[in-house]
PDB file of C-alpha atoms in Angstrom:
ATOM      1  CA  MET I   1     167.812-173.898  54.858  1.00  0.00           C
ATOM      2  CA  ASP I   2     171.117-173.278  53.320  1.00  0.00           C
ATOM      3  CA  ALA I   3     173.454-172.530  55.511  1.00  0.00           C
ATOM      4  CA  THR I   4     177.737-172.927  55.710  1.00  0.00           C
ATOM      5  CA  THR I   5     179.643-175.313  58.626  1.00  0.00           C
ATOM      6  CA  THR I   6     181.806-173.807  61.351  1.00  0.00           C
ATOM      7  CA  THR I   7     184.953-175.684  62.586  1.00  0.00           C
ATOM      8  CA  LEU I   8     183.524-177.886  66.110  1.00  0.00           C
ATOM      9  CA  ALA I   9     187.395-179.066  66.551  1.00  0.00           C
ATOM     10  CA  GLY I  10     190.046-179.777  63.917  1.00  0.00           C
ATOM     11  CA  ASP I  11     193.634-181.741  63.834  1.00  0.00           C
ATOM     12  CA  LEU I  12     191.786-185.328  63.457  1.00  0.00           C
ATOM     13  CA  GLY I  13     192.464-187.776  61.379  1.00  0.00           C
ATOM     14  CA  PHE I  14     189.625-189.006  59.652  1.00  0.00           C
ATOM     15  CA  PRO I  15     186.438-188.327  61.621  1.00  0.00           C
ATOM     16  CA  GLU I  16     184.065-190.941  60.630  1.00  0.00           C
ATOM     17  CA  GLY I  17     180.795-192.372  61.892  1.00  0.00           C
ATOM     18  CA  PRO I  18     179.194-189.891  64.184  1.00  0.00           C
ATOM     19  CA  ARG I  19     176.552-190.269  66.315  1.00  0.00           C
ATOM     20  CA  TRP I  20     174.606-188.403  68.752  1.00  0.00           C
ATOM     21  CA  HIS I  21     174.619-189.853  72.377  1.00  0.00           C
ATOM     22  CA  GLU I  22     174.313-188.984  76.003  1.00  0.00           C
ATOM     23  CA  GLY I  23     174.344-184.963  75.264  1.00  0.00           C
ATOM     24  CA  ARG I  24     177.548-185.661  73.040  1.00  0.00           C
ATOM     25  CA  LEU I  25     179.140-186.504  69.818  1.00  0.00           C
ATOM     26  CA  VAL I  26     180.868-190.017  69.976  1.00  0.00           C
ATOM     27  CA  PHE I  27     182.767-190.991  66.484  1.00  0.00           C
ATOM     28  CA  SER I  28     185.344-192.934  64.840  1.00  0.00           C
ATOM     29  CA  ASP I  29     188.851-192.108  63.882  1.00  0.00           C
ATOM     30  CA  PHE I  30     189.645-194.070  61.501  1.00  0.00           C
ATOM     31  CA  HIS I  31     193.455-192.999  60.942  1.00  0.00           C
ATOM     32  CA  ASP I  32     194.061-192.527  64.248  1.00  0.00           C
ATOM     33  CA  ARG I  33     192.574-196.040  65.689  1.00  0.00           C
ATOM     34  CA  ARG I  34     190.883-194.373  68.137  1.00  0.00           C
ATOM     35  CA  VAL I  35     186.760-193.873  68.935  1.00  0.00           C
ATOM     36  CA  ARG I  36     186.306-190.144  70.362  1.00  0.00           C
ATOM     37  CA  SER I  37     184.091-188.161  72.073  1.00  0.00           C
ATOM     38  CA  LEU I  38     183.416-184.260  71.403  1.00  0.00           C
ATOM     39  CA  THR I  39     180.828-181.847  73.341  1.00  0.00           C
ATOM     40  CA  PRO I  40     178.910-178.897  71.781  1.00  0.00           C
ATOM     41  CA  ASP I  41     181.244-176.347  73.803  1.00  0.00           C
ATOM     42  CA  GLY I  42     184.649-178.316  71.798  1.00  0.00           C
ATOM     43  CA  ASP I  43     185.733-180.729  74.529  1.00  0.00           C
ATOM     44  CA  LEU I  44     187.057-183.494  72.617  1.00  0.00           C
ATOM     45  CA  ALA I  45     188.190-186.588  74.539  1.00  0.00           C
ATOM     46  CA  THR I  46     188.749-190.149  73.731  1.00  0.00           C
ATOM     47  CA  VAL I  47     186.395-193.276  74.638  1.00  0.00           C
ATOM     48  CA  LEU I  48     188.856-196.084  72.792  1.00  0.00           C
ATOM     49  CA  ASP I  49     191.605-197.160  71.604  1.00  0.00           C
ATOM     50  CA  LEU I  50     192.326-200.215  69.237  1.00  0.00           C
ATOM     51  CA  ASP I  51     194.592-202.151  67.388  1.00  0.00           C
ATOM     52  CA  ASP I  52     192.203-201.321  64.276  1.00  0.00           C
ATOM     53  CA  ALA I  53     190.185-198.459  62.044  1.00  0.00           C
ATOM     54  CA  PRO I  54     186.995-198.337  63.627  1.00  0.00           C
ATOM     55  CA  SER I  55     183.846-197.614  62.045  1.00  0.00           C
ATOM     56  CA  GLY I  56     180.575-197.645  62.671  1.00  0.00           C
ATOM     57  CA  LEU I  57     179.206-197.413  65.826  1.00  0.00           C
ATOM     58  CA  GLY I  58     176.178-198.268  68.149  1.00  0.00           C
ATOM     59  CA  TRP I  59     174.403-198.804  71.235  1.00  0.00           C
ATOM     60  CA  THR I  60     172.129-201.717  72.530  1.00  0.00           C
ATOM     61  CA  PRO I  61     169.562-201.473  74.611  1.00  0.00           C
ATOM     62  CA  GLU I  62     171.536-201.965  77.776  1.00  0.00           C
ATOM     63  CA  GLY I  63     173.722-199.542  76.721  1.00  0.00           C
ATOM     64  CA  THR I  64     176.822-200.872  75.887  1.00  0.00           C
ATOM     65  CA  LEU I  65     178.651-199.430  72.926  1.00  0.00           C
ATOM     66  CA  LEU I  66     178.931-202.080  69.864  1.00  0.00           C
ATOM     67  CA  VAL I  67     181.768-200.609  67.405  1.00  0.00           C
ATOM     68  CA  VAL I  68     182.747-202.456  63.802  1.00  0.00           C
ATOM     69  CA  ALA I  69     186.470-202.854  63.584  1.00  0.00           C
ATOM     70  CA  MET I  70     187.560-202.290  59.909  1.00  0.00           C
ATOM     71  CA  THR I  71     190.365-204.570  58.496  1.00  0.00           C
ATOM     72  CA  ARG I  72     189.507-207.447  61.194  1.00  0.00           C
ATOM     73  CA  ARG I  73     185.619-207.265  60.084  1.00  0.00           C
ATOM     74  CA  VAL I  74     184.387-208.190  63.459  1.00  0.00           C
ATOM     75  CA  LEU I  75     181.557-206.136  65.731  1.00  0.00           C
ATOM     76  CA  LEU I  76     183.224-205.904  68.931  1.00  0.00           C
ATOM     77  CA  GLU I  77     181.736-204.635  71.820  1.00  0.00           C
ATOM     78  CA  VAL I  78     183.228-202.696  74.703  1.00  0.00           C
ATOM     79  CA  THR I  79     182.605-204.535  77.776  1.00  0.00           C
ATOM     80  CA  GLY I  80     184.761-203.223  81.258  1.00  0.00           C
ATOM     81  CA  ALA I  81     187.180-205.592  80.804  1.00  0.00           C
ATOM     82  CA  GLY I  82     187.570-203.626  77.353  1.00  0.00           C
ATOM     83  CA  PRO I  83     186.213-204.468  73.341  1.00  0.00           C
ATOM     84  CA  VAL I  84     185.473-208.416  73.130  1.00  0.00           C
ATOM     85  CA  VAL I  85     184.322-210.077  69.976  1.00  0.00           C
ATOM     86  CA  ARG I  86     180.192-210.140  69.218  1.00  0.00           C
ATOM     87  CA  ALA I  87     180.444-211.230  65.719  1.00  0.00           C
ATOM     88  CA  ASP I  88     182.807-212.672  63.599  1.00  0.00           C
ATOM     89  CA  LEU I  89     181.907-210.944  59.763  1.00  0.00           C
ATOM     90  CA  THR I  90     184.852-211.934  57.648  1.00  0.00           C
ATOM     91  CA  GLY I  91     183.260-215.192  55.996  1.00  0.00           C
ATOM     92  CA  LEU I  92     180.244-212.972  55.182  1.00  0.00           C
ATOM     93  CA  THR I  93     181.964-210.217  53.789  1.00  0.00           C
ATOM     94  CA  ARG I  94     184.699-208.865  50.795  1.00  0.00           C
ATOM     95  CA  SER I  95     187.136-206.645  52.156  1.00  0.00           C
ATOM     96  CA  ARG I  96     186.744-203.966  54.758  1.00  0.00           C
ATOM     97  CA  ALA I  97     183.713-204.075  57.002  1.00  0.00           C
ATOM     98  CA  ASN I  98     182.110-200.579  57.585  1.00  0.00           C
ATOM     99  CA  ASP I  99     179.606-198.543  58.778  1.00  0.00           C
ATOM    100  CA  MET I 100     176.566-199.760  60.547  1.00  0.00           C
ATOM    101  CA  VAL I 101     173.040-198.905  62.464  1.00  0.00           C
ATOM    102  CA  VAL I 102     171.711-200.856  65.439  1.00  0.00           C
ATOM    103  CA  ASP I 103     168.417-200.965  65.853  1.00  0.00           C
ATOM    104  CA  ALA I 104     165.612-200.550  69.488  1.00  0.00           C
ATOM    105  CA  ALA I 105     166.010-204.742  69.714  1.00  0.00           C
ATOM    106  CA  GLY I 106     169.897-204.212  69.047  1.00  0.00           C
ATOM    107  CA  ARG I 107     170.348-205.814  65.612  1.00  0.00           C
ATOM    108  CA  ALA I 108     172.828-204.732  64.075  1.00  0.00           C
ATOM    109  CA  TYR I 109     173.102-203.809  60.141  1.00  0.00           C
ATOM    110  CA  VAL I 110     176.848-203.764  58.977  1.00  0.00           C
ATOM    111  CA  GLY I 111     178.046-202.918  55.379  1.00  0.00           C
ATOM    112  CA  SER I 112     181.298-203.806  53.853  1.00  0.00           C
ATOM    113  CA  PHE I 113     183.588-202.360  50.849  1.00  0.00           C
ATOM    114  CA  GLY I 114     183.071-205.294  48.762  1.00  0.00           C
ATOM    115  CA  PHE I 115     186.621-204.894  47.076  1.00  0.00           C
ATOM    116  CA  ASP I 116     190.148-203.583  47.417  1.00  0.00           C
ATOM    117  CA  LEU I 117     189.494-199.728  47.451  1.00  0.00           C
ATOM    118  CA  VAL I 118     192.541-199.094  48.674  1.00  0.00           C
ATOM    119  CA  GLY I 119     194.221-201.124  46.223  1.00  0.00           C
ATOM    120  CA  GLY I 120     192.308-199.820  42.984  1.00  0.00           C
ATOM    121  CA  ALA I 121     190.378-202.792  42.283  1.00  0.00           C
ATOM    122  CA  PRO I 122     187.365-202.667  40.247  1.00  0.00           C
ATOM    123  CA  VAL I 123     183.515-201.892  41.997  1.00  0.00           C
ATOM    124  CA  GLU I 124     181.867-205.666  42.768  1.00  0.00           C
ATOM    125  CA  PRO I 125     178.948-205.477  45.188  1.00  0.00           C
ATOM    126  CA  THR I 126     178.865-206.668  48.281  1.00  0.00           C
ATOM    127  CA  GLY I 127     176.136-207.294  51.369  1.00  0.00           C
ATOM    128  CA  LEU I 128     174.269-205.816  53.985  1.00  0.00           C
ATOM    129  CA  VAL I 129     174.809-207.827  57.092  1.00  0.00           C
ATOM    130  CA  ARG I 130     172.701-208.361  60.221  1.00  0.00           C
ATOM    131  CA  VAL I 131     173.834-209.184  63.787  1.00  0.00           C
ATOM    132  CA  ASP I 132     170.912-210.048  66.354  1.00  0.00           C
ATOM    133  CA  PRO I 133     171.935-209.698  69.775  1.00  0.00           C
ATOM    134  CA  ASP I 134     173.345-213.427  70.418  1.00  0.00           C
ATOM    135  CA  GLY I 135     176.161-212.947  67.748  1.00  0.00           C
ATOM    136  CA  THR I 136     174.120-214.939  65.352  1.00  0.00           C
ATOM    137  CA  ALA I 137     174.817-212.676  61.875  1.00  0.00           C
ATOM    138  CA  SER I 138     173.360-213.435  58.231  1.00  0.00           C
ATOM    139  CA  VAL I 139     173.475-211.759  55.166  1.00  0.00           C
ATOM    140  CA  VAL I 140     170.206-209.580  54.529  1.00  0.00           C
ATOM    141  CA  ALA I 141     170.740-207.742  51.531  1.00  0.00           C
ATOM    142  CA  ASP I 142     172.940-208.675  48.502  1.00  0.00           C
ATOM    143  CA  ASP I 143     173.792-206.443  45.138  1.00  0.00           C
ATOM    144  CA  LEU I 144     174.479-203.048  46.981  1.00  0.00           C
ATOM    145  CA  ARG I 145     177.392-201.073  45.293  1.00  0.00           C
ATOM    146  CA  PHE I 146     179.612-200.356  48.963  1.00  0.00           C
ATOM    147  CA  PRO I 147     176.600-199.817  51.420  1.00  0.00           C
ATOM    148  CA  ASN I 148     177.667-197.379  53.107  1.00  0.00           C
ATOM    149  CA  GLY I 149     175.636-195.342  55.884  1.00  0.00           C
ATOM    150  CA  MET I 150     172.459-195.889  57.418  1.00  0.00           C
ATOM    151  CA  ALA I 151     169.309-194.797  59.116  1.00  0.00           C
ATOM    152  CA  LEU I 152     166.850-195.911  60.601  1.00  0.00           C
ATOM    153  CA  THR I 153     162.888-194.208  60.924  1.00  0.00           C
ATOM    154  CA  ASP I 154     162.091-193.738  64.621  1.00  0.00           C
ATOM    155  CA  ASP I 155     159.154-196.688  64.223  1.00  0.00           C
ATOM    156  CA  GLY I 156     162.280-198.777  62.932  1.00  0.00           C
ATOM    157  CA  ARG I 157     160.227-200.069  60.106  1.00  0.00           C
ATOM    158  CA  THR I 158     161.967-198.581  57.373  1.00  0.00           C
ATOM    159  CA  LEU I 159     165.907-198.441  56.796  1.00  0.00           C
ATOM    160  CA  VAL I 160     167.738-196.069  53.925  1.00  0.00           C
ATOM    161  CA  VAL I 161     171.076-197.392  53.072  1.00  0.00           C
ATOM    162  CA  ALA I 162     173.646-195.098  51.447  1.00  0.00           C
ATOM    163  CA  GLU I 163     175.446-197.133  48.284  1.00  0.00           C
ATOM    164  CA  THR I 164     178.490-195.222  47.767  1.00  0.00           C
ATOM    165  CA  TYR I 165     179.141-196.189  44.164  1.00  0.00           C
ATOM    166  CA  GLY I 166     175.522-196.895  43.111  1.00  0.00           C
ATOM    167  CA  ALA I 167     174.897-192.928  43.487  1.00  0.00           C
ATOM    168  CA  ARG I 168     171.761-193.533  45.803  1.00  0.00           C
ATOM    169  CA  LEU I 169     169.894-193.768  48.379  1.00  0.00           C
ATOM    170  CA  THR I 170     168.213-197.130  48.609  1.00  0.00           C
ATOM    171  CA  ALA I 171     165.079-198.243  51.224  1.00  0.00           C
ATOM    172  CA  PHE I 172     163.853-201.248  52.633  1.00  0.00           C
ATOM    173  CA  ASP I 173     161.298-202.082  54.906  1.00  0.00           C
ATOM    174  CA  VAL I 174     162.282-204.184  57.856  1.00  0.00           C
ATOM    175  CA  ALA I 175     160.170-207.161  59.608  1.00  0.00           C
ATOM    176  CA  GLY I 176     159.680-207.313  63.066  1.00  0.00           C
ATOM    177  CA  ASP I 177     162.449-210.544  63.022  1.00  0.00           C
ATOM    178  CA  GLY I 178     164.718-207.277  61.439  1.00  0.00           C
ATOM    179  CA  SER I 179     164.383-209.251  58.261  1.00  0.00           C
ATOM    180  CA  LEU I 180     164.411-207.022  54.709  1.00  0.00           C
ATOM    181  CA  SER I 181     162.197-206.706  51.976  1.00  0.00           C
ATOM    182  CA  GLY I 182     160.139-204.193  49.384  1.00  0.00           C
ATOM    183  CA  ARG I 183     163.775-202.780  48.118  1.00  0.00           C
ATOM    184  CA  ARG I 184     163.096-199.191  46.531  1.00  0.00           C
ATOM    185  CA  VAL I 185     165.558-196.611  45.418  1.00  0.00           C
ATOM    186  CA  PHE I 186     165.308-193.185  48.237  1.00  0.00           C
ATOM    187  CA  ALA I 187     166.424-191.014  46.037  1.00  0.00           C
ATOM    188  CA  GLY I 188     169.054-191.251  43.317  1.00  0.00           C
ATOM    189  CA  THR I 189     171.986-189.106  43.917  1.00  0.00           C
ATOM    190  CA  PRO I 190     173.764-188.539  40.432  1.00  0.00           C
ATOM    191  CA  GLY I 191     177.095-187.775  39.647  1.00  0.00           C
ATOM    192  CA  LEU I 192     177.811-188.051  43.783  1.00  0.00           C
ATOM    193  CA  ALA I 193     179.014-191.047  46.293  1.00  0.00           C
ATOM    194  CA  PRO I 194     176.625-190.859  49.513  1.00  0.00           C
ATOM    195  CA  ASP I 195     178.086-191.276  52.497  1.00  0.00           C
ATOM    196  CA  GLY I 196     177.172-191.021  56.045  1.00  0.00           C
ATOM    197  CA  ILE I 197     173.673-189.872  56.600  1.00  0.00           C
ATOM    198  CA  CYS I 198     170.818-189.357  58.546  1.00  0.00           C
ATOM    199  CA  LEU I 199     167.112-188.872  59.001  1.00  0.00           C
ATOM    200  CA  ASP I 200     165.227-185.781  60.204  1.00  0.00           C
ATOM    201  CA  ALA I 201     161.853-185.043  61.876  1.00  0.00           C
ATOM    202  CA  GLU I 202     160.498-184.530  58.300  1.00  0.00           C
ATOM    203  CA  GLY I 203     161.432-187.733  56.978  1.00  0.00           C
ATOM    204  CA  HIS I 204     164.151-186.240  54.409  1.00  0.00           C
ATOM    205  CA  VAL I 205     167.624-187.545  54.481  1.00  0.00           C
ATOM    206  CA  TRP I 206     170.554-185.218  54.886  1.00  0.00           C
ATOM    207  CA  PHE I 207     173.678-187.194  53.290  1.00  0.00           C
ATOM    208  CA  ALA I 208     177.300-186.351  53.048  1.00  0.00           C
ATOM    209  CA  THR I 209     178.625-186.505  49.644  1.00  0.00           C
ATOM    210  CA  ALA I 210     182.009-187.619  49.897  1.00  0.00           C
ATOM    211  CA  ARG I 211     183.111-185.856  46.380  1.00  0.00           C
ATOM    212  CA  THR I 212     182.087-182.429  46.915  1.00  0.00           C
ATOM    213  CA  ALA I 213     182.336-179.345  50.286  1.00  0.00           C
ATOM    214  CA  GLU I 214     178.672-179.520  51.122  1.00  0.00           C
ATOM    215  CA  VAL I 215     175.887-182.040  52.568  1.00  0.00           C
ATOM    216  CA  LEU I 216     172.350-181.947  50.749  1.00  0.00           C
ATOM    217  CA  ARG I 217     169.306-182.839  52.175  1.00  0.00           C
ATOM    218  CA  VAL I 218     166.648-184.832  49.865  1.00  0.00           C
ATOM    219  CA  ARG I 219     163.315-186.266  50.047  1.00  0.00           C
ATOM    220  CA  GLU I 220     161.933-189.213  48.970  1.00  0.00           C
ATOM    221  CA  GLY I 221     161.657-188.931  44.930  1.00  0.00           C
ATOM    222  CA  GLY I 222     164.648-187.272  44.985  1.00  0.00           C
ATOM    223  CA  GLU I 223     164.235-183.669  45.250  1.00  0.00           C
ATOM    224  CA  VAL I 224     166.749-181.382  46.752  1.00  0.00           C
ATOM    225  CA  THR I 225     165.550-179.391  49.919  1.00  0.00           C
ATOM    226  CA  GLY I 226     168.566-178.425  51.593  1.00  0.00           C
ATOM    227  CA  ARG I 227     172.631-177.315  51.294  1.00  0.00           C
ATOM    228  CA  VAL I 228     174.659-176.965  53.995  1.00  0.00           C
ATOM    229  CA  ALA I 229     178.031-175.711  52.691  1.00  0.00           C
ATOM    230  CA  VAL I 230     181.426-177.202  54.262  1.00  0.00           C
ATOM    231  CA  GLY I 231     183.069-174.106  55.661  1.00  0.00           C
ATOM    232  CA  SER I 232     186.514-175.491  55.205  1.00  0.00           C
ATOM    233  CA  GLY I 233     186.121-176.250  51.520  1.00  0.00           C
ATOM    234  CA  SER I 234     187.025-179.919  52.573  1.00  0.00           C
ATOM    235  CA  LEU I 235     184.962-182.855  51.428  1.00  0.00           C
ATOM    236  CA  SER I 236     182.125-184.770  53.578  1.00  0.00           C
ATOM    237  CA  TYR I 237     182.645-187.964  54.481  1.00  0.00           C
ATOM    238  CA  ALA I 238     179.197-188.186  57.147  1.00  0.00           C
ATOM    239  CA  CYS I 239     176.928-186.436  59.000  1.00  0.00           C
ATOM    240  CA  THR I 240     174.116-186.851  61.495  1.00  0.00           C
ATOM    241  CA  LEU I 241     172.064-183.972  63.494  1.00  0.00           C
ATOM    242  CA  GLY I 242     171.935-183.755  67.346  1.00  0.00           C
ATOM    243  CA  GLY I 243     172.406-180.785  69.882  1.00  0.00           C
ATOM    244  CA  ALA I 244     169.855-179.895  72.718  1.00  0.00           C
ATOM    245  CA  ASP I 245     167.494-179.256  70.331  1.00  0.00           C
ATOM    246  CA  GLY I 246     168.042-181.850  67.486  1.00  0.00           C
ATOM    247  CA  ARG I 247     168.958-179.062  65.324  1.00  0.00           C
ATOM    248  CA  THR I 248     172.857-179.120  64.431  1.00  0.00           C
ATOM    249  CA  LEU I 249     174.043-180.491  61.714  1.00  0.00           C
ATOM    250  CA  PHE I 250     177.506-182.307  62.638  1.00  0.00           C
ATOM    251  CA  VAL I 251     179.961-182.740  59.869  1.00  0.00           C
ATOM    252  CA  CYS I 252     183.329-184.718  59.494  1.00  0.00           C
ATOM    253  CA  THR I 253     185.270-183.420  57.436  1.00  0.00           C
ATOM    254  CA  ALA I 254     189.002-184.222  55.139  1.00  0.00           C
ATOM    255  CA  PRO I 255     190.986-183.002  52.506  1.00  0.00           C
ATOM    256  CA  THR I 256     190.970-187.233  51.227  1.00  0.00           C
ATOM    257  CA  TRP I 257     189.545-190.484  53.133  1.00  0.00           C
ATOM    258  CA  ALA I 258     193.155-192.366  51.730  1.00  0.00           C
ATOM    259  CA  GLU I 259     195.935-192.484  55.053  1.00  0.00           C
ATOM    260  CA  GLY I 260     198.536-190.305  54.396  1.00  0.00           C
ATOM    261  CA  GLY I 261     197.113-187.113  53.368  1.00  0.00           C
ATOM    262  CA  PRO I 262     197.197-184.194  55.091  1.00  0.00           C
ATOM    263  CA  ARG I 263     196.741-184.275  58.359  1.00  0.00           C
ATOM    264  CA  ALA I 264     193.012-181.745  58.847  1.00  0.00           C
ATOM    265  CA  GLY I 265     189.688-183.743  59.496  1.00  0.00           C
ATOM    266  CA  ARG I 266     187.974-181.699  61.098  1.00  0.00           C
ATOM    267  CA  ILE I 267     184.732-181.701  62.571  1.00  0.00           C
ATOM    268  CA  GLU I 268     182.143-178.908  61.195  1.00  0.00           C
ATOM    269  CA  VAL I 269     178.936-177.777  62.137  1.00  0.00           C
ATOM    270  CA  ALA I 270     176.004-175.573  61.252  1.00  0.00           C
ATOM    271  CA  THR I 271     172.243-175.199  62.609  1.00  0.00           C
ATOM    272  CA  VAL I 272     169.376-176.250  60.222  1.00  0.00           C
ATOM    273  CA  ASP I 273     165.511-175.526  60.861  1.00  0.00           C
ATOM    274  CA  VAL I 274     164.271-179.744  60.897  1.00  0.00           C
ATOM    275  CA  PRO I 275     165.683-181.427  64.234  1.00  0.00           C
ATOM    276  CA  ARG I 276     166.921-185.315  64.044  1.00  0.00           C
ATOM    277  CA  ALA I 277     164.778-188.329  63.953  1.00  0.00           C
ATOM    278  CA  GLY I 278     165.353-192.110  63.880  1.00  0.00           C
ATOM    279  CA  LEU I 279     168.623-194.059  64.493  1.00  0.00           C
TER     280      LEU I 279
END
C-alpha cells in the first residue's frame, strides 16, 4: 500500500481538519482564518470567513456545519445569517480549542491544546468535551495529552483519539447517551506525534505524523500496515479518505505549523487500496 502523494492544491496558509462531504473536501485554513472546499479536480472555494482560526469541522444530521473557533474556544454553527455560538467551551478548556468529530446524533466531541503551545509552555494534560445538540457541554474524558484528530466507527460505538503529545491513539467505548468508557491504547506511535486521523473499511487508522513527511496506517495493537510518503517533502498534519470510491487519501501538509513561516500549505493526494469508513 506504499505510495507517494501529488499536490492537488497549494498556496494555502495552514490546512487542517479535512472532511469529505457531499463530493468535495472541506477543510480549515488556520492562518487564513477561512474554511475552504476543494473538488477532486482542484477547484478551490471559500466556504466561510471567520474572525478566528477555525479548526475541527462537522455536520449535524440536519446538515448544519459546525466549526471550532480556536482562540475564542467556542463551537459555532453556521446559519443562513452567519455563524452563531452553539457552545462556549472556555470554562471547560485551557488554551486553544482544536479538532472535533460529530456523531450521527449531532453530538460534537471537541479537543483542546491544554497548554500554551505557541508560548512554549510545558505539556499539561487536558480533557475531551462533548457538546450535545442543545448546546450543553461537559467533560467526558480527562488526562489526555493534546487530544487531536478523532474518528468514530460506523456503528458509533468506538471513538479513537490521537494524543499528539502522548504518542498514541486512544480508543473509548461510546454508550448510547454519548458517554465514554473502556479507555485503552489502540496503537502506540513511539517517536511520532499523531495529529489528524481517519478510519478505513478494515478498521485500520491512517494518521498524520506531524514530525515526518509521511502518513502511516496502523491496525489496533500498533502494527504499521501502510505508508504514504509526502511528495512535497513537507510535514503531514491531517488526513482523510474520500473521492468517488473512498480510496483517495487527502493529506494536509506544510513545512511548519507556526504562523509566520513560509506560505506553503498544500492538499496532497494519493490512492490507497482500502476505502473510507466511519466519521
